[in-house]
PDB file of C-alpha atoms in Angstrom:
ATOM      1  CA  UNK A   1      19.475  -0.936  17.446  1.00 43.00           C
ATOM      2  CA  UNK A   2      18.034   1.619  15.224  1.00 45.00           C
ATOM      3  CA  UNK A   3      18.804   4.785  16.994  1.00 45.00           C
ATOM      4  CA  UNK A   4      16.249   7.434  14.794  1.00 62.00           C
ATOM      5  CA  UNK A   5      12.873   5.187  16.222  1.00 74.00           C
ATOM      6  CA  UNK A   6      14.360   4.200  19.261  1.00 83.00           C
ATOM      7  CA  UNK A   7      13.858   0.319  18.012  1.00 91.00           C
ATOM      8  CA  UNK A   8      15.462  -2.898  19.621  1.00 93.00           C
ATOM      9  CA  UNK A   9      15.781  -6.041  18.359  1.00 94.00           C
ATOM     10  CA  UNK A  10      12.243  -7.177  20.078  1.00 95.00           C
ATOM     11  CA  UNK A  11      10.512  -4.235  18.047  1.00 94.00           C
ATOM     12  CA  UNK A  12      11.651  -5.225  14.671  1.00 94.00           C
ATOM     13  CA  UNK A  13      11.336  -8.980  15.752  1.00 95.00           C
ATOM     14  CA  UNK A  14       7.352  -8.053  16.762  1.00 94.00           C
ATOM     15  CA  UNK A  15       7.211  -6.549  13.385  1.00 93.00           C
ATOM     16  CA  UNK A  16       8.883  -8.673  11.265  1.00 92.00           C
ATOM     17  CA  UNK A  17       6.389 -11.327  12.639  1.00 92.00           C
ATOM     18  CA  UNK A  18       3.011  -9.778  12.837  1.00 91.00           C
ATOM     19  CA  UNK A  19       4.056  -8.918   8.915  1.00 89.00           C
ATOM     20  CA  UNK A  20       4.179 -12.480   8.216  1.00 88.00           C
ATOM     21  CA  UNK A  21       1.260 -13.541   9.993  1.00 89.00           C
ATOM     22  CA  UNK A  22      -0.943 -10.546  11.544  1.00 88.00           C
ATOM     23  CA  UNK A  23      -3.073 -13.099  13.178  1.00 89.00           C
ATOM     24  CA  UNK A  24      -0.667 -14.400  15.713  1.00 92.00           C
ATOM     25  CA  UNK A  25      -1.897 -13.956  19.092  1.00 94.00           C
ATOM     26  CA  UNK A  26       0.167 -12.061  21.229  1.00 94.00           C
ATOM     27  CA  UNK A  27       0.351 -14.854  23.585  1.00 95.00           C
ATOM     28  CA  UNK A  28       1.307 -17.241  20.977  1.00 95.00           C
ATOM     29  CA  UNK A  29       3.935 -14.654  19.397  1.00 95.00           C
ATOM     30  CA  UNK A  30       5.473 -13.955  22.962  1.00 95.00           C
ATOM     31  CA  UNK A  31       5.875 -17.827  23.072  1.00 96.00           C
ATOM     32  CA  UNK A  32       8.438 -17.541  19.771  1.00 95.00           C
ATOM     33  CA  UNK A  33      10.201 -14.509  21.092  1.00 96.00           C
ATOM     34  CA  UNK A  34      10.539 -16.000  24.804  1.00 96.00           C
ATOM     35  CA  UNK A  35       8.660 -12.844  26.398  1.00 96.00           C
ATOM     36  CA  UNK A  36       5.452 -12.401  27.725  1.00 96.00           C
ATOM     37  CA  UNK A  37       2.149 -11.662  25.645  1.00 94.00           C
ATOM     38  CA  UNK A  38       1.687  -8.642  28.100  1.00 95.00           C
ATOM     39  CA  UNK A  39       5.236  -7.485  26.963  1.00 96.00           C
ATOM     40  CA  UNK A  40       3.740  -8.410  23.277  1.00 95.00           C
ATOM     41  CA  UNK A  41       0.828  -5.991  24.084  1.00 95.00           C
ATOM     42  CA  UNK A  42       2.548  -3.120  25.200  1.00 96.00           C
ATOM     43  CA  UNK A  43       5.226  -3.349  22.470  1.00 95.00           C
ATOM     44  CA  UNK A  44       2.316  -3.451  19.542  1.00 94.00           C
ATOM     45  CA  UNK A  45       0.425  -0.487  21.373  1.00 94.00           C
ATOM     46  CA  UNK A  46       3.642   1.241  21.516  1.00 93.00           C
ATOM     47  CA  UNK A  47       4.331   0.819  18.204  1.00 93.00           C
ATOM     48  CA  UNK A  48       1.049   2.132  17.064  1.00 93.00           C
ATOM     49  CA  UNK A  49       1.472   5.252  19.219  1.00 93.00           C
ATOM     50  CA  UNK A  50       4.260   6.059  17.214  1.00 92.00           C
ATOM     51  CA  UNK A  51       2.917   5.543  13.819  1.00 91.00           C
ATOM     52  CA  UNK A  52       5.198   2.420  13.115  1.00 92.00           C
ATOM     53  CA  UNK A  53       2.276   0.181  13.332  1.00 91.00           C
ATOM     54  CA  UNK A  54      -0.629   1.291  10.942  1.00 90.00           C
ATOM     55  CA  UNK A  55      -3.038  -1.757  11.625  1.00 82.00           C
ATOM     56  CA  UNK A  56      -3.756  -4.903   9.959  1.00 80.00           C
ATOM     57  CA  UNK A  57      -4.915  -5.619   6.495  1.00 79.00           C
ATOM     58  CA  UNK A  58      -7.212  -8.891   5.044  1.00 80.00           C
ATOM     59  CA  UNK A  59      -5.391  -9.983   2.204  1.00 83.00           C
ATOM     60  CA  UNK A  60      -8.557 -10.983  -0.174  1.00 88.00           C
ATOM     61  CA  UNK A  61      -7.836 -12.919  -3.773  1.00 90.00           C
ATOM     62  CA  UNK A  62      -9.163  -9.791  -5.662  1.00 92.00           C
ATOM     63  CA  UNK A  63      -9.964 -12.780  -8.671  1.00 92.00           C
ATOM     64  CA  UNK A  64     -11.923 -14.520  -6.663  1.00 95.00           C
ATOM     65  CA  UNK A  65     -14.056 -11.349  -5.813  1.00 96.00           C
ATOM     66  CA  UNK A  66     -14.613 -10.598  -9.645  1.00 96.00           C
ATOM     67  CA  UNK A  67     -11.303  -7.902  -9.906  1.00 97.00           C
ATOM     68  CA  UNK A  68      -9.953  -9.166 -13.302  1.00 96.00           C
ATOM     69  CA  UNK A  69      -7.910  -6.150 -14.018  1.00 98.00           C
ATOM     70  CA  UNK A  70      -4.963  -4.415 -12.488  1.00 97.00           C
ATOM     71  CA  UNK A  71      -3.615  -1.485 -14.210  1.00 98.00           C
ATOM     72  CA  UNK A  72      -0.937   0.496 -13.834  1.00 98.00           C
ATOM     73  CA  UNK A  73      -1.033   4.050 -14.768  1.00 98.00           C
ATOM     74  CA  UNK A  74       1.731   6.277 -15.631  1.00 98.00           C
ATOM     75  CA  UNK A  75       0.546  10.203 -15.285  1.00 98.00           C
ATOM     76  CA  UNK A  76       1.971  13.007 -16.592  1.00 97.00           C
ATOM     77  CA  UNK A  77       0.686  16.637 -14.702  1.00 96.00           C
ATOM     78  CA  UNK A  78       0.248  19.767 -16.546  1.00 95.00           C
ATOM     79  CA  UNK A  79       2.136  21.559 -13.659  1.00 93.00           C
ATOM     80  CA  UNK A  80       4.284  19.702 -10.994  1.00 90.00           C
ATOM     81  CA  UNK A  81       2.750  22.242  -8.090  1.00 93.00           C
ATOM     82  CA  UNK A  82      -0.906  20.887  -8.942  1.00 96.00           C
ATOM     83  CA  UNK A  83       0.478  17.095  -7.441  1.00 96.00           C
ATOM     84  CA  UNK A  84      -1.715  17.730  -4.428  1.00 97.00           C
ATOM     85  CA  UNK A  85      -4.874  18.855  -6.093  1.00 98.00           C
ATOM     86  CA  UNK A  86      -4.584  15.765  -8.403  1.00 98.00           C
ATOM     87  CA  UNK A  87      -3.825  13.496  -5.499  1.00 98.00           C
ATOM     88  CA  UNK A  88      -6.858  14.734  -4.104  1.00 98.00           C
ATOM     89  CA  UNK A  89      -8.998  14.138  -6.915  1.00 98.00           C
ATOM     90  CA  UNK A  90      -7.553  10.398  -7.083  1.00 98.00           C
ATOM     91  CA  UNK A  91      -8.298   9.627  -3.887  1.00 98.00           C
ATOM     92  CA  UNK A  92     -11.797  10.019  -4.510  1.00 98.00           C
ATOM     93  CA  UNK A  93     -11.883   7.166  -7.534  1.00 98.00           C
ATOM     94  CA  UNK A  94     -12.528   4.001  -5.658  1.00 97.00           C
ATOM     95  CA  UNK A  95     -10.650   2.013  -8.538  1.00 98.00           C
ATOM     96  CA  UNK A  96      -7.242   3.921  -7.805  1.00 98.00           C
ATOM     97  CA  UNK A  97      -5.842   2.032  -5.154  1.00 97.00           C
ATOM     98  CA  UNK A  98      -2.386   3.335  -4.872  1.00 97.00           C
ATOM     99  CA  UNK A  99      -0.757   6.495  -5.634  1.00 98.00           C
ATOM    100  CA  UNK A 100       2.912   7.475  -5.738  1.00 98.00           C
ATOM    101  CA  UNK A 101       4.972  10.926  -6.525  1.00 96.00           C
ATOM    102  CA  UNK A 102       7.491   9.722  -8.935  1.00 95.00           C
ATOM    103  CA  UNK A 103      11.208  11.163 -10.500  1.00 93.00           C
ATOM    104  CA  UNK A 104      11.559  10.019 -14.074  1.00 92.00           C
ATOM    105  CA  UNK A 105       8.967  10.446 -17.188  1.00 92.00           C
ATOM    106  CA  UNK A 106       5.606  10.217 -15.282  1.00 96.00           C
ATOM    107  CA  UNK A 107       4.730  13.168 -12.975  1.00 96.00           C
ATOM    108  CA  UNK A 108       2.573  10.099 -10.816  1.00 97.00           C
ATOM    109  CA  UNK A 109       1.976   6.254 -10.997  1.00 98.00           C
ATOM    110  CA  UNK A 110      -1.293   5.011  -9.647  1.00 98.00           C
ATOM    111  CA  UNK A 111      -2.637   1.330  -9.441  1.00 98.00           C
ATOM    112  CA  UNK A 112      -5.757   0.928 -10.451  1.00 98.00           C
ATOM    113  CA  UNK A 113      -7.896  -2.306 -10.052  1.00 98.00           C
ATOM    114  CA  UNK A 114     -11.364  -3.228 -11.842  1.00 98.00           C
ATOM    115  CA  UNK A 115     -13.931  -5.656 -12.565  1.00 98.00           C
ATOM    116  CA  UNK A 116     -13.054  -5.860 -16.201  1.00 98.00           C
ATOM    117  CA  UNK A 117     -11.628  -3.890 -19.071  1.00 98.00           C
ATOM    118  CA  UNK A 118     -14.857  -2.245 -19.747  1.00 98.00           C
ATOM    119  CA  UNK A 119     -14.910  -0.192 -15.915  1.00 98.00           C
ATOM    120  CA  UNK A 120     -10.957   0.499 -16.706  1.00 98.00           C
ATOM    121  CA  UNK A 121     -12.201   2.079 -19.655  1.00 98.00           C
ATOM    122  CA  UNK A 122     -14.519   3.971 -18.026  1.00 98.00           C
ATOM    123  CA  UNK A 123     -12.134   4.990 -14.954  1.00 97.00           C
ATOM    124  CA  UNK A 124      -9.418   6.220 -17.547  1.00 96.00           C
ATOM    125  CA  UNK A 125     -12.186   8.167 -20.084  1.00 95.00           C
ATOM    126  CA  UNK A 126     -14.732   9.252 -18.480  1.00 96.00           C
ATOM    127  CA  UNK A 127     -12.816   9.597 -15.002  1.00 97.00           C
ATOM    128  CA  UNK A 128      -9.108  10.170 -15.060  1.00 95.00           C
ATOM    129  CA  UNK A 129      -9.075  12.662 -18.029  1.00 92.00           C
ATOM    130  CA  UNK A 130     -11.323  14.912 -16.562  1.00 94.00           C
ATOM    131  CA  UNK A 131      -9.308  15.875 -13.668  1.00 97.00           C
ATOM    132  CA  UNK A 132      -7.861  19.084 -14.406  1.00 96.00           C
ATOM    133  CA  UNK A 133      -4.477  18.876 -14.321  1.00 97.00           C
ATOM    134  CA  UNK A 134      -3.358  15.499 -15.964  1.00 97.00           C
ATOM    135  CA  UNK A 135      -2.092  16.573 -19.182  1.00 96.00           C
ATOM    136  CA  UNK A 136      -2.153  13.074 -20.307  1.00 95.00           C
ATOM    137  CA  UNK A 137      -1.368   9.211 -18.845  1.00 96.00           C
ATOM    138  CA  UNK A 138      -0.035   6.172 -20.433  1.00 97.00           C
ATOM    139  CA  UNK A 139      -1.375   2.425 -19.211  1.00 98.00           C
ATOM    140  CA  UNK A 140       0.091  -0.783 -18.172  1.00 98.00           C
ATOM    141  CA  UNK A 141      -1.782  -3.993 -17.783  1.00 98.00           C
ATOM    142  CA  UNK A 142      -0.420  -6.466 -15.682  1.00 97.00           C
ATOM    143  CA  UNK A 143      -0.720  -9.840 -17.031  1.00 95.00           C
ATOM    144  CA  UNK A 144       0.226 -11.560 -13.968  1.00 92.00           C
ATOM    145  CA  UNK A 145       1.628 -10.806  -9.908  1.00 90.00           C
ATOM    146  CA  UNK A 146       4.474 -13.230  -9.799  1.00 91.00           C
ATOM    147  CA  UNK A 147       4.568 -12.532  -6.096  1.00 89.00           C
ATOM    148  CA  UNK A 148       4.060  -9.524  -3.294  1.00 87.00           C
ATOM    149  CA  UNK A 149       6.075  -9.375  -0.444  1.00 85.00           C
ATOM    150  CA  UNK A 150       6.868  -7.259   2.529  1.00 83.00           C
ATOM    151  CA  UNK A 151      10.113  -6.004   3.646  1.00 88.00           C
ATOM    152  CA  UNK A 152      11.985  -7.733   5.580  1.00 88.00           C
ATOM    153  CA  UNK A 153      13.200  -5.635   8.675  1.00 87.00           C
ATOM    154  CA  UNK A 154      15.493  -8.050  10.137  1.00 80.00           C
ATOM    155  CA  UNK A 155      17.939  -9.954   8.470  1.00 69.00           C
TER     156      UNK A 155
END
């Protein structure tokens, strides 16, 4: 039992579950777990309450839609206190996807996905340098996802 959430086994079962296959009725997912899709219910709302449970997300072959290019894009900050300004400023570029504060040589790491390498051009020139405070950022392409997984919360 994880004491810090107040999780029991059901919990992280529910979750470990719905983060394989968010579709799952509850009915159908009560079935697996030998309780009731009401008890399914009130767990997932419960979860939710307490922020464990963020919603579901489509999982779309970005390809498919015309997204050829995911970057990955090291940033170094003029000043370490302007990380929430900056953070700010990414969030408002549809392209960046992703943002983490990061220890090591790069101040921030963003994913960024576009149509082609013209937009990324455009996102890291004409976008990117112009928010005051990035000093300067280095770019990775990513040839190729091998895979993407989520955690697994029960072992």
């Amino acid at each position: 039992m994880n004491n810090k959430l107040n999780l029991d086994k059901l919990d992280l079962q529910i979750i470990q579950h719905m983060m394989e296959d968010a579709e799952i009725s509850y009915a159908d997912l009560g079935k697996k777990l030998f309780v009731s899709g009401g008890t399914i219910h009130v767990r997932i709302k419960k979860l939710q309450k307490d922020g464990i449970v963020k919603g579901t997300k489509l999982n779309a072959d970005l390809k498919l839609l015309g997204y050829d290019v995911i970057a990955f894009i090291g940033i170094y900050l003029k000043e370490s206190s302007l990380y929430d300004s900056v953070a700010k400023e990414l969030y408002k570029l549809k392209e960046v996807v992703r943002l983490n504060y990061t220890t090591g040589n790069y101040s921030m790491f963003a994913e960024i996905i576009c149509k082609d390498i013209s937009e990324l051009r455009t996102v890291l020139h004409e976008k990117l340098q112009k928010i005051k405070g990035i000093e300067r950022t280095e770019t990775l392409i990513s040839l190729d996802e091998s895979f993407s997984r989520n955690v697994r919360v029960l072992e």
